[in-house]
N, CA and C atoms as an extended XYZ file, in Angstrom:
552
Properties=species:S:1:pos:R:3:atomname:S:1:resname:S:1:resid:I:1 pbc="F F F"
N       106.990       96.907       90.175 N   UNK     1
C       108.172       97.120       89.373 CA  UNK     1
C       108.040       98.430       88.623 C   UNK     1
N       109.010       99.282       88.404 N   UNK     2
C       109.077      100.612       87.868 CA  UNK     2
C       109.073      100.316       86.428 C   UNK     2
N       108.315      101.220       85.751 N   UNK     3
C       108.226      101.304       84.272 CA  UNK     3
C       109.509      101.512       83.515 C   UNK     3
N       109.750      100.736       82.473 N   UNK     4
C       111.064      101.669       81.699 CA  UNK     4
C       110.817      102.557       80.795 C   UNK     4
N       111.996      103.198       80.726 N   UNK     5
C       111.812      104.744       79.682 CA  UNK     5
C       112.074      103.717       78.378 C   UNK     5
N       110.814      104.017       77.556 N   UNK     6
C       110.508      104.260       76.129 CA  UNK     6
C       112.373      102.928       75.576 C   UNK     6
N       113.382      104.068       75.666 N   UNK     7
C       114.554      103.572       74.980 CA  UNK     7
C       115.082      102.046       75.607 C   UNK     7
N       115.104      101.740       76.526 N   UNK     8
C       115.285      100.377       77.712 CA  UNK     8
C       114.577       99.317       76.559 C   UNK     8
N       115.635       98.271       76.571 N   UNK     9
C       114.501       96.814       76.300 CA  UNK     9
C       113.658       96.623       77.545 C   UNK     9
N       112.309       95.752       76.961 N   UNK    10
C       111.746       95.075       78.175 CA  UNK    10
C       112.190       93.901       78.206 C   UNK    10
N       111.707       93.566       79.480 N   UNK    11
C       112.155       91.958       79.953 CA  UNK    11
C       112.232       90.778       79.257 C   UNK    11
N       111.192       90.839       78.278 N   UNK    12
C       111.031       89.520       77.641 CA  UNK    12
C       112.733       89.999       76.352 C   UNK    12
N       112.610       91.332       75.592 N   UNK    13
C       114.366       91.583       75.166 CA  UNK    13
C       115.035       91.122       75.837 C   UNK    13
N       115.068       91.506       77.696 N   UNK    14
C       116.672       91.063       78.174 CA  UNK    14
C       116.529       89.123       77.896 C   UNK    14
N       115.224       88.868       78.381 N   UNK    15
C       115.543       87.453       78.180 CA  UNK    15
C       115.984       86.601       76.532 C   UNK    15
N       115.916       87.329       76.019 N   UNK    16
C       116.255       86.638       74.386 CA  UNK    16
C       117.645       87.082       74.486 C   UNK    16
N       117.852       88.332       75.051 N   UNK    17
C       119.261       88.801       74.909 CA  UNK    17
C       120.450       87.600       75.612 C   UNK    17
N       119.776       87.358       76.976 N   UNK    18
C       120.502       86.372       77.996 CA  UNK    18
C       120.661       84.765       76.980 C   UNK    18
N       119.481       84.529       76.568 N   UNK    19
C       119.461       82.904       76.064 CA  UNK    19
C       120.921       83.018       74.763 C   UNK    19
N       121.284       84.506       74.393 N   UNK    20
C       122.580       84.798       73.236 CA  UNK    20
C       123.751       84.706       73.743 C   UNK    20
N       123.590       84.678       75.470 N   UNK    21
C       125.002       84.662       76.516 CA  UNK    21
C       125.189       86.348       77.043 C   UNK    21
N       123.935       87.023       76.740 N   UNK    22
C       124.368       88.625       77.507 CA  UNK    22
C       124.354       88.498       78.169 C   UNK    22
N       125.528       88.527       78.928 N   UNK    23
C       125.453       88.791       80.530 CA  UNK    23
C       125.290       90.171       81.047 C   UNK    23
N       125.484       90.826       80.362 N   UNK    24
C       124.887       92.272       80.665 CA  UNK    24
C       122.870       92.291       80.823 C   UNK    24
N       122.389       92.160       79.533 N   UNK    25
C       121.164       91.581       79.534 CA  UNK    25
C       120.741       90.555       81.262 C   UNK    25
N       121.196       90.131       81.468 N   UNK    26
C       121.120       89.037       82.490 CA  UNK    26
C       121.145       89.699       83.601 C   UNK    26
N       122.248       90.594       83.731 N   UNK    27
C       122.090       91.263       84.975 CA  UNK    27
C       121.088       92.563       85.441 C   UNK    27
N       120.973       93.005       84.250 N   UNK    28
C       119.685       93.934       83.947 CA  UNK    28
C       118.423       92.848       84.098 C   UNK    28
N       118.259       92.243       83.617 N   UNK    29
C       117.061       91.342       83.941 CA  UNK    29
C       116.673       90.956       85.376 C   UNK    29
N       118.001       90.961       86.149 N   UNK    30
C       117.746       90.239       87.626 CA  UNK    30
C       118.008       91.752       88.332 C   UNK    30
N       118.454       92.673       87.990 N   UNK    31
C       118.451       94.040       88.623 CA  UNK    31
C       116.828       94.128       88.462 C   UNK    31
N       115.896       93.856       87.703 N   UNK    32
C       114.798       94.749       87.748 CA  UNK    32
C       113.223       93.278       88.500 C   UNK    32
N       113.959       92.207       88.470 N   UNK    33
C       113.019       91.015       88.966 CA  UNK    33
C       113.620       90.792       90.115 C   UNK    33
N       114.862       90.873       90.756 N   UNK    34
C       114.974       90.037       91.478 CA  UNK    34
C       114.606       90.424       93.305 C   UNK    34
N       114.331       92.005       92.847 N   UNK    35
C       113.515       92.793       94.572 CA  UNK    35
C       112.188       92.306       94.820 C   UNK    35
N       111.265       92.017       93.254 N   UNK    36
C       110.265       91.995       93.763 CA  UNK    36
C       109.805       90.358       93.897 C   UNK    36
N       110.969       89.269       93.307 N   UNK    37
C       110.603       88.486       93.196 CA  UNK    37
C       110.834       87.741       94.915 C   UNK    37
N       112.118       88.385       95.555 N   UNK    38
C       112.288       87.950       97.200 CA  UNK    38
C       111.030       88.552       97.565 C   UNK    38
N       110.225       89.616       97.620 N   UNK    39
C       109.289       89.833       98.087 CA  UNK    39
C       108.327       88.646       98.282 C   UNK    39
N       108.053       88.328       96.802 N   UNK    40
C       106.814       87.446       96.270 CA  UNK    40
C       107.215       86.060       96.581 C   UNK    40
N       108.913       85.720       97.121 N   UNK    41
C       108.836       84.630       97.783 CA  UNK    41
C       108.669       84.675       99.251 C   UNK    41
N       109.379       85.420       99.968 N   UNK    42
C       109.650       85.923      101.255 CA  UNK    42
C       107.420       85.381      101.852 C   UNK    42
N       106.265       86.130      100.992 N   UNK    43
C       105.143       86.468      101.644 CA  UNK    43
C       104.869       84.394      101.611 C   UNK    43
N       105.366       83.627      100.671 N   UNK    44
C       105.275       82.172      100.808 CA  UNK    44
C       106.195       81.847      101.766 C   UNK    44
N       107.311       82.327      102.439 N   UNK    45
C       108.048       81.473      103.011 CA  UNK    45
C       108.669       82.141      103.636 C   UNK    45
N       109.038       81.604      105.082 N   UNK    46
C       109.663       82.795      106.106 CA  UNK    46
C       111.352       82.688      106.487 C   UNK    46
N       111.626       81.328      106.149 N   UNK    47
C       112.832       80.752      106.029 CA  UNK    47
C       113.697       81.558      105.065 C   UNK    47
N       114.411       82.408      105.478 N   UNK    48
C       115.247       83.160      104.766 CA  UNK    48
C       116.597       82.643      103.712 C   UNK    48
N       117.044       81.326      104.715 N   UNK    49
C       117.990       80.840      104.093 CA  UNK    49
C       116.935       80.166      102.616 C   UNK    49
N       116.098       79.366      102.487 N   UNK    50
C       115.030       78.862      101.115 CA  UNK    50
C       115.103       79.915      100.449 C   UNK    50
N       114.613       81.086      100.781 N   UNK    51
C       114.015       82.254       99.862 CA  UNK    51
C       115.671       82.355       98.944 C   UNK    51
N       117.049       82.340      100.292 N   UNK    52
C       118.025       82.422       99.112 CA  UNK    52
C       118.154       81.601       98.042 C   UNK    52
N       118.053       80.446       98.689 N   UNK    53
C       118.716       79.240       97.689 CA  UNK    53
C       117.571       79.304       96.626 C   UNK    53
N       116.596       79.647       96.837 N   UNK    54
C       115.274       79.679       95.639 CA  UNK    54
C       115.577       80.569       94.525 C   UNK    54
N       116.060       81.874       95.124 N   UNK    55
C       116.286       82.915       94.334 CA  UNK    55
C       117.525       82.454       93.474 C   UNK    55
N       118.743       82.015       94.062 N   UNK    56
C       120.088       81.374       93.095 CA  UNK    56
C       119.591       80.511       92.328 C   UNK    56
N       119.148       79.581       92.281 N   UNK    57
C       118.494       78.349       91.640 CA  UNK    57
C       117.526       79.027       90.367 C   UNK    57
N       116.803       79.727       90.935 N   UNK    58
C       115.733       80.712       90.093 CA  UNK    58
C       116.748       80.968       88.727 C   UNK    58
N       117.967       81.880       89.034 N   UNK    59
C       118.599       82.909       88.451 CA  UNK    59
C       119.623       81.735       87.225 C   UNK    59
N       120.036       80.919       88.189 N   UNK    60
C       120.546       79.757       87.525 CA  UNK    60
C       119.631       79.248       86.327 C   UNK    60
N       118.677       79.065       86.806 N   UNK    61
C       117.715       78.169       85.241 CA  UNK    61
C       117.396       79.074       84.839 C   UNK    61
N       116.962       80.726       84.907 N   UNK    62
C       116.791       80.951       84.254 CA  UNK    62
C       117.939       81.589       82.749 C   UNK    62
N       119.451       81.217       83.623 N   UNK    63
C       120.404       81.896       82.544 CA  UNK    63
C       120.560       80.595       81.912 C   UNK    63
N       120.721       79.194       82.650 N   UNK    64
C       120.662       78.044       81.415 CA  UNK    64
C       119.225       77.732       80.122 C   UNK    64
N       118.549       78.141       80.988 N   UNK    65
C       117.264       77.705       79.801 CA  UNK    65
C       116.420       79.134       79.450 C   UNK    65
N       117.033       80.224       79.168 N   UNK    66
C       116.345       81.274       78.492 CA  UNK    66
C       116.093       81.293       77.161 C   UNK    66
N       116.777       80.476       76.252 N   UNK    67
C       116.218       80.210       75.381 CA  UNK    67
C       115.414       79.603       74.957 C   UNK    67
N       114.727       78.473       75.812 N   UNK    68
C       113.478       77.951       76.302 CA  UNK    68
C       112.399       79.140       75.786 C   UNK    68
N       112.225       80.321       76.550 N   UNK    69
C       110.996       81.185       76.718 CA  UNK    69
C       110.485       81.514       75.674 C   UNK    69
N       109.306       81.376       75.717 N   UNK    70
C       108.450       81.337       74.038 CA  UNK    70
C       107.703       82.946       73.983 C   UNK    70
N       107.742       83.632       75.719 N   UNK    71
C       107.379       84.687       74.908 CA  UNK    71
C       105.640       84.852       74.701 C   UNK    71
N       105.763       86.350       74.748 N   UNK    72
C       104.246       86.343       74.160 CA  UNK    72
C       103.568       86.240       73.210 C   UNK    72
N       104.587       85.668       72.082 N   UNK    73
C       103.677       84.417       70.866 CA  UNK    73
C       103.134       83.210       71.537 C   UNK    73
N       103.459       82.561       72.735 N   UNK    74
C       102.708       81.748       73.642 CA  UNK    74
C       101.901       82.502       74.939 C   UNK    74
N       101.259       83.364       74.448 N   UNK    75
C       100.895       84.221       75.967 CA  UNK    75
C       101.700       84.187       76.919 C   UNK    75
N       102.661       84.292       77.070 N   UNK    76
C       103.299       84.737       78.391 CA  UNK    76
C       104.165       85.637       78.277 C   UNK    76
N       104.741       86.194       79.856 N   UNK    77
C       105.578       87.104       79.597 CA  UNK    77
C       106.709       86.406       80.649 C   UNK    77
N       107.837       87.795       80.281 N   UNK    78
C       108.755       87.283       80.829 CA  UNK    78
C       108.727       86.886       82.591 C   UNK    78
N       108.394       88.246       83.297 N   UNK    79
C       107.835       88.127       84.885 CA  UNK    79
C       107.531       86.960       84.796 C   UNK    79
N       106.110       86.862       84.337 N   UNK    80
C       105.456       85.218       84.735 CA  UNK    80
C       106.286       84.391       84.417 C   UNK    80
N       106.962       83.535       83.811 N   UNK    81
C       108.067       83.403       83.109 CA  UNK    81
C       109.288       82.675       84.463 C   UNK    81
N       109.718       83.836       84.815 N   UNK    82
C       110.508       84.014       85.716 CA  UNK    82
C       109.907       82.895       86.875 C   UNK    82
N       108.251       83.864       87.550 N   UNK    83
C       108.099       83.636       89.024 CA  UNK    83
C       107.596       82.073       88.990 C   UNK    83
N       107.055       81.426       87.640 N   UNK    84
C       106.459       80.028       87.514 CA  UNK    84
C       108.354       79.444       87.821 C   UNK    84
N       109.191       79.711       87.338 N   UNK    85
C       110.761       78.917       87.780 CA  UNK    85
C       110.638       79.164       89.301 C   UNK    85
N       110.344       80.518       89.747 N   UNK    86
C       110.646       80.433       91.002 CA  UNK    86
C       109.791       79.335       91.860 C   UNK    86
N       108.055       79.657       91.745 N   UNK    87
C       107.388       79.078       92.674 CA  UNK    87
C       108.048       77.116       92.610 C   UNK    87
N       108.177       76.967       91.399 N   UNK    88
C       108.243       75.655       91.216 CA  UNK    88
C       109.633       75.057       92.209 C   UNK    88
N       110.854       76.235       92.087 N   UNK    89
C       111.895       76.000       92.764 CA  UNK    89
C       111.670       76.156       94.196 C   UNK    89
N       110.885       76.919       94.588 N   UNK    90
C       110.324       76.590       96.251 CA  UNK    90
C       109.738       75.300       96.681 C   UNK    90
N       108.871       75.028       95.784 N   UNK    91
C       108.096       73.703       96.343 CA  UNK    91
C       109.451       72.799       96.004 C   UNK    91
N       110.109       72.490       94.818 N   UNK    92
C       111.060       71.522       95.406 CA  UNK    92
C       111.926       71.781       96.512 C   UNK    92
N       112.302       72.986       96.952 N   UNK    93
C       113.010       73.223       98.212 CA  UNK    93
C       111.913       72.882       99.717 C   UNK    93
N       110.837       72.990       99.651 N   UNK    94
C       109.640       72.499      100.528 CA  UNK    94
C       110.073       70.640      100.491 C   UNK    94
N       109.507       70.577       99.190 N   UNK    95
C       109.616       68.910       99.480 CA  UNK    95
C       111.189       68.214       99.814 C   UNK    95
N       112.149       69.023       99.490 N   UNK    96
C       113.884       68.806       99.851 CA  UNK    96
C       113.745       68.436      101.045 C   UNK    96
N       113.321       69.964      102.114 N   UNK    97
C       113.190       70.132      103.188 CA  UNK    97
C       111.872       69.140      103.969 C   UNK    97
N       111.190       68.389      103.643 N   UNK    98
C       110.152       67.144      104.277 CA  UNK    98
C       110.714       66.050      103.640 C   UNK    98
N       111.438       66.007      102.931 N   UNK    99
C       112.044       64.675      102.778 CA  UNK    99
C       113.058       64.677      103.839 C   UNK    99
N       113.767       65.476      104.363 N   UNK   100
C       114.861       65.462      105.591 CA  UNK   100
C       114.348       65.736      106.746 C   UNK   100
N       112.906       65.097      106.686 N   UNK   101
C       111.681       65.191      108.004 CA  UNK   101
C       112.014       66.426      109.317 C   UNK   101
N       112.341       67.469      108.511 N   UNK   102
C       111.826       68.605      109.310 CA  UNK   102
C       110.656       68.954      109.004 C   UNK   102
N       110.576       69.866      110.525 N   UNK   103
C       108.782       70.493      110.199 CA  UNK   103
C       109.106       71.532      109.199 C   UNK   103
N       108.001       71.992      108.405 N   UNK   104
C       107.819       72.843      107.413 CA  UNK   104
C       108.180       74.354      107.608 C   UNK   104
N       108.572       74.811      106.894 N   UNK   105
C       108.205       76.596      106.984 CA  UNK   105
C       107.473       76.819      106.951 C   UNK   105
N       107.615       77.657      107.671 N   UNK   106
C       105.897       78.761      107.790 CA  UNK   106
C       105.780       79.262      106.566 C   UNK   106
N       104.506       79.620      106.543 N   UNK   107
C       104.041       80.433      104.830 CA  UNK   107
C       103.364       81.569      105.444 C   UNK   107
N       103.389       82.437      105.483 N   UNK   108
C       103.039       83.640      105.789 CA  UNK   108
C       101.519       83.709      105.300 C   UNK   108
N       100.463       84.171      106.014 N   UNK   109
C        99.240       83.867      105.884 CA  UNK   109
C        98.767       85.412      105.881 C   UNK   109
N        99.222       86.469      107.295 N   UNK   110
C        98.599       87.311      107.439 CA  UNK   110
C        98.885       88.610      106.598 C   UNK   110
N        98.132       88.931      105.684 N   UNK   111
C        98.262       90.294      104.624 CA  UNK   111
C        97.384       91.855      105.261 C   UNK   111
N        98.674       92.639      105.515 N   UNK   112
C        97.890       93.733      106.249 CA  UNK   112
C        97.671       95.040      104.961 C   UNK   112
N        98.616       94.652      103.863 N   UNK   113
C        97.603       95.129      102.750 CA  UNK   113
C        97.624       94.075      101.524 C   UNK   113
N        96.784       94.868      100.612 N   UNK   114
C        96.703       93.858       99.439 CA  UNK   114
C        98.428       93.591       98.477 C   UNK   114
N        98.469       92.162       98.273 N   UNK   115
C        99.540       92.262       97.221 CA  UNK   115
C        99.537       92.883       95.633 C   UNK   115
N       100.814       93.239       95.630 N   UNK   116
C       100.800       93.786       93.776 CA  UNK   116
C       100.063       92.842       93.428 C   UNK   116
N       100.460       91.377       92.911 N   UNK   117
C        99.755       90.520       91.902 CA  UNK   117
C        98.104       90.391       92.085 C   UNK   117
N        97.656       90.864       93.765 N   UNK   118
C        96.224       90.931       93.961 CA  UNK   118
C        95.571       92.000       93.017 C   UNK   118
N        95.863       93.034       93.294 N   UNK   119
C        95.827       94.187       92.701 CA  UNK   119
C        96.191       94.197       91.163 C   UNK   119
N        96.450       93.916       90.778 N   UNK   120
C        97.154       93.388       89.223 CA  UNK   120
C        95.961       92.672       89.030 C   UNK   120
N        95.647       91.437       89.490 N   UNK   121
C        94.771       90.771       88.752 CA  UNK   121
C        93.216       90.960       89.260 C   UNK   121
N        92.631       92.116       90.273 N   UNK   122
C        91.781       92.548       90.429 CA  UNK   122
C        91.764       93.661       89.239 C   UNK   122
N        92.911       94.426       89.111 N   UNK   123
C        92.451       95.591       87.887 CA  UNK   123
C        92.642       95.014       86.256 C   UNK   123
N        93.016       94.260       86.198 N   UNK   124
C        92.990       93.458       85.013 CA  UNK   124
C        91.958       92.888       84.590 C   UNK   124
N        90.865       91.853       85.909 N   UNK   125
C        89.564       91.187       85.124 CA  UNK   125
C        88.676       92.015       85.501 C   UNK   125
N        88.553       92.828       85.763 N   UNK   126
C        87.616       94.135       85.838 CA  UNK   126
C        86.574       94.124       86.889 C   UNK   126
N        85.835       94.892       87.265 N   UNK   127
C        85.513       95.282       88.567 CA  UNK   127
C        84.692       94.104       89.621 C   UNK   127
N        83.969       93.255       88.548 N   UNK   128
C        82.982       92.663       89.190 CA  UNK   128
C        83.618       91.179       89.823 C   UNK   128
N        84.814       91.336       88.878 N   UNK   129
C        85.415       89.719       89.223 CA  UNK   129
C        86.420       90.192       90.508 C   UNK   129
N        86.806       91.416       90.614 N   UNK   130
C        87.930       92.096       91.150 CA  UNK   130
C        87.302       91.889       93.035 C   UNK   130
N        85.939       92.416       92.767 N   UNK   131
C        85.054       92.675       94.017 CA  UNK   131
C        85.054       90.894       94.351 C   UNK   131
N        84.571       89.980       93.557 N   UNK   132
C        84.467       89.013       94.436 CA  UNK   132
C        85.498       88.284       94.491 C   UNK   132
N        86.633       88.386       94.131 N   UNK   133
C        87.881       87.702       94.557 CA  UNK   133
C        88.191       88.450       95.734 C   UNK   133
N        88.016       89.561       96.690 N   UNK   134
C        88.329       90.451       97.444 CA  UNK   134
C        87.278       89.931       98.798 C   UNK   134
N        86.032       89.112       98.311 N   UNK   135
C        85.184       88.819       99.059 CA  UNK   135
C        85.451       87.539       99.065 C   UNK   135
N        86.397       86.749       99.066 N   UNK   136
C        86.820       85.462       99.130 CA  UNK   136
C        87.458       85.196      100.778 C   UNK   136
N        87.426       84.300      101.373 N   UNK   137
C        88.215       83.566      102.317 CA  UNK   137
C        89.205       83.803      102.160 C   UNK   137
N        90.573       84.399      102.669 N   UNK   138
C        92.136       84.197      102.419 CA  UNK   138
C        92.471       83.510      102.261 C   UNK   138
N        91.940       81.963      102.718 N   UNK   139
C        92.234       80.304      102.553 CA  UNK   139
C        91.618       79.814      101.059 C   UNK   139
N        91.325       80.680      101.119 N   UNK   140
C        90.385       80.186       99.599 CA  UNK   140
C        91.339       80.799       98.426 C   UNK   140
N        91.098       82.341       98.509 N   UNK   141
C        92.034       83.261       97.837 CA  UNK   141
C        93.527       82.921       97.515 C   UNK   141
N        94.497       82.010       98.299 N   UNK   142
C        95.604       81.602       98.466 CA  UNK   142
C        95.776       80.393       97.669 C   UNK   142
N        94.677       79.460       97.589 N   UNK   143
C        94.785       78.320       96.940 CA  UNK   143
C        94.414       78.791       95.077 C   UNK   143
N        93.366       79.514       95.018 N   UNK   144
C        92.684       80.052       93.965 CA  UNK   144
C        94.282       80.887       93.507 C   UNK   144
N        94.980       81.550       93.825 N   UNK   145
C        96.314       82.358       93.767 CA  UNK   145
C        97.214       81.368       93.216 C   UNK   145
N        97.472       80.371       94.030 N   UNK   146
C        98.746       79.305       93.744 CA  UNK   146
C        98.201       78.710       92.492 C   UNK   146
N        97.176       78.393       92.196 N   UNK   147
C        96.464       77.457       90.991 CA  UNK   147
C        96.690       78.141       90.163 C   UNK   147
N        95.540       79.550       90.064 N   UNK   148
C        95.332       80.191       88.553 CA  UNK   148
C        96.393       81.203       88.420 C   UNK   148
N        97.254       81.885       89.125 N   UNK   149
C        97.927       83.281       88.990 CA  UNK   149
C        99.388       82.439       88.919 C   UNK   149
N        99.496       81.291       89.687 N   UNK   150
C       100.991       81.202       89.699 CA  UNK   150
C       101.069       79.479       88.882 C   UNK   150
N        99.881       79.308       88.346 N   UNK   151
C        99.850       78.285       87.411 CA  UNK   151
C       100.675       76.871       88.263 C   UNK   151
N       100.470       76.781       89.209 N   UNK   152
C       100.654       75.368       89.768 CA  UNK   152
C        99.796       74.605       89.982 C   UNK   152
N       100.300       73.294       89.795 N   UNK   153
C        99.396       72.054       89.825 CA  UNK   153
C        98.752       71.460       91.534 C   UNK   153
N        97.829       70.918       91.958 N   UNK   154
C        97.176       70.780       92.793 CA  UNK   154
C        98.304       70.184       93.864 C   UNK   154
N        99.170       69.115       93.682 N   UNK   155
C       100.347       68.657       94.356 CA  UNK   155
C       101.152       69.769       94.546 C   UNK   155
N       101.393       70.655       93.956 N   UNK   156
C       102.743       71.746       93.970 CA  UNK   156
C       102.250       72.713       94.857 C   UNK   156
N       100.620       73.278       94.881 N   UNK   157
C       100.058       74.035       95.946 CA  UNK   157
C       100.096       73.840       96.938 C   UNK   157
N        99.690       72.136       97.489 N   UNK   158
C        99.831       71.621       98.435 CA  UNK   158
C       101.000       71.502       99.049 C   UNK   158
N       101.923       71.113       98.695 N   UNK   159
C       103.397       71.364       99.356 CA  UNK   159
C       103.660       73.075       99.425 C   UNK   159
N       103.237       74.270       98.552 N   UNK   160
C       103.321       75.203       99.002 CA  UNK   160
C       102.693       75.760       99.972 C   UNK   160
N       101.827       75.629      100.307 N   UNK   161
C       100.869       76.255      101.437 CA  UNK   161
C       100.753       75.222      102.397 C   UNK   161
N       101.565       73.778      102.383 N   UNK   162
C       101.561       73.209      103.494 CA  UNK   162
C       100.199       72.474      103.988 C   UNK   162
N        99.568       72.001      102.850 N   UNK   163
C        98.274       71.219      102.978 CA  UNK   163
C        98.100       70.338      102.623 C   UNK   163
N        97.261       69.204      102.736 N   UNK   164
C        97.009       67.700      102.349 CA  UNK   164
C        96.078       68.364      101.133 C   UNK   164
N        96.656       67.485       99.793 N   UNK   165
C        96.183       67.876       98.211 CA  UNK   165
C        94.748       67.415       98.552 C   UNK   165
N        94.109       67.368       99.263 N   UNK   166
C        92.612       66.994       99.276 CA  UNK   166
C        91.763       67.874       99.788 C   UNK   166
N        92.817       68.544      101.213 N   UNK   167
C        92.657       70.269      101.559 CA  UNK   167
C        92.113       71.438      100.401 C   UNK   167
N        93.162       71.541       99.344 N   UNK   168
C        93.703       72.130       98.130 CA  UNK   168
C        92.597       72.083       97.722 C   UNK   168
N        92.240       70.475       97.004 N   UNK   169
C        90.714       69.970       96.014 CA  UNK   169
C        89.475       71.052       96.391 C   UNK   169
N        89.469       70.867       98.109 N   UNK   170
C        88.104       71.224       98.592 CA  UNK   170
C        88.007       72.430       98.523 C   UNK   170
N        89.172       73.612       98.844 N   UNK   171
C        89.138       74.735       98.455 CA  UNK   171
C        88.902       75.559       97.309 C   UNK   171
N        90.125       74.653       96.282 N   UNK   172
C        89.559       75.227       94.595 CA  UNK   172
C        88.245       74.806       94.399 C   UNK   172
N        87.468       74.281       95.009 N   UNK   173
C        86.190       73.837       94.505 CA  UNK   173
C        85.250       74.932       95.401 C   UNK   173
N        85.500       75.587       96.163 N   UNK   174
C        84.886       76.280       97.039 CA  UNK   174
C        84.862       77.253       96.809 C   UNK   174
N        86.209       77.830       96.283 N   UNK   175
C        86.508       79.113       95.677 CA  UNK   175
C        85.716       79.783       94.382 C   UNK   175
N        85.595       78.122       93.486 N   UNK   176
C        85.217       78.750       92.112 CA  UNK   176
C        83.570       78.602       92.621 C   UNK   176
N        82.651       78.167       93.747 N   UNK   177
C        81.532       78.287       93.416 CA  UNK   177
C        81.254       79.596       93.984 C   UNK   177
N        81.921       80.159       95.129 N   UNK   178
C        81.794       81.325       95.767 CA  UNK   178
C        82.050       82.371       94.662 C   UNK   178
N        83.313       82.377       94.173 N   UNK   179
C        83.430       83.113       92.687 CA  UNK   179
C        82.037       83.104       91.572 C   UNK   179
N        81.921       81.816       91.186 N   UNK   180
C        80.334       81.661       90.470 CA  UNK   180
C        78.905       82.505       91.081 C   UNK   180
N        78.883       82.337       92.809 N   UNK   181
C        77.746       83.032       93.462 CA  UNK   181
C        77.697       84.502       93.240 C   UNK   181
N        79.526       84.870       93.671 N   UNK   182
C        79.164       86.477       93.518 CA  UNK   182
C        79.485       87.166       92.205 C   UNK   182
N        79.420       86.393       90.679 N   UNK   183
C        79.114       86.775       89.856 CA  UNK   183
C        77.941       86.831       89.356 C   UNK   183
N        77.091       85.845       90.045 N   UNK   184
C        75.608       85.628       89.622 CA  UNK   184
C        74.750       86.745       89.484 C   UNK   184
């Protein structure tokens, strides 16, 4: 996402602005989230028609319940904010879609480069944690991703990545000792 000039509210402004009824605010808010957020659904899900209805649904709760957002007096920001409505609105569109016993969407597995949020949260916990999250399994890395970066619960991963929650268990448990080894 492009930086704003100095004078621009940031995101977490447009969102206080939106929870007041700006709809100006609102549309500035989804002008500057809503490219990268089809991205960041699109690499979970290949089903184009989901990624829409995820993204409307997204945009929807987030103009009814913006006054909800606590903001970074609760550590968070607005982005995160945002993509925790989104991921959550995929997996119920996942479980929509297996309750009407079709087969699943594909989740896009193969990364021919690194993602922003990889990169984000490799240069954020600093080099040594950066290196061994990079030396992780992709199967590992993906579950460790859905858990700690996109703050979903072990059931909600599992319907996202299309795995039996016991799959999920064995991985986050695999992840954090491999993580533990190559910090040692």
């Amino acid at each position: 996402m492009k930086h704003k000039p100095p004078s621009e509210p940031d995101e977490e402004q447009l969102v206080r602005r939106t929870a007041r009824g700006d709809r100006a605010a609102f549309e500035e808010l989804y002008r500057r989230t809503s490219p990268w957020l089809a991205v960041r659904l699109r690499r979970r899900c290949a089903d184009e028609q989901i990624v829409a209805e995820v993204m409307q649904e997204t945009y929807l709760a987030v103009w009814r319940a913006a006054g909800s957002f606590a903001g970074a007096a609760a550590g968070g920001s607005a982005v995160g904010w945002v993509w925790t409505i989104a991921a959550r609105r995929l997996v119920d569109a996942f479980r929509r879609r297996a309750h009407h016993a079709q087969p699943p969407p594909e989740v896009y597995t193969p990364e021919l480069a690194p993602a922003a949020e990889e990169e984000a949260l490799a240069g954020a916990v600093g080099d040594s944690v950066g290196d061994a999250l990079r030396t992780l399994a992709p199967e590992l890395r993906q579950v460790l991703q859905s858990m700690v970066l996109d703050g979903l619960s072990v059931r909600e991963t599992a319907v996202l990545l299309g795995l039996p929650e016991g799959t999920v268990k064995t991985r986050a448990r695999r992840a954090r000792i491999a993580m533990r080894e190559a910090l040692s």
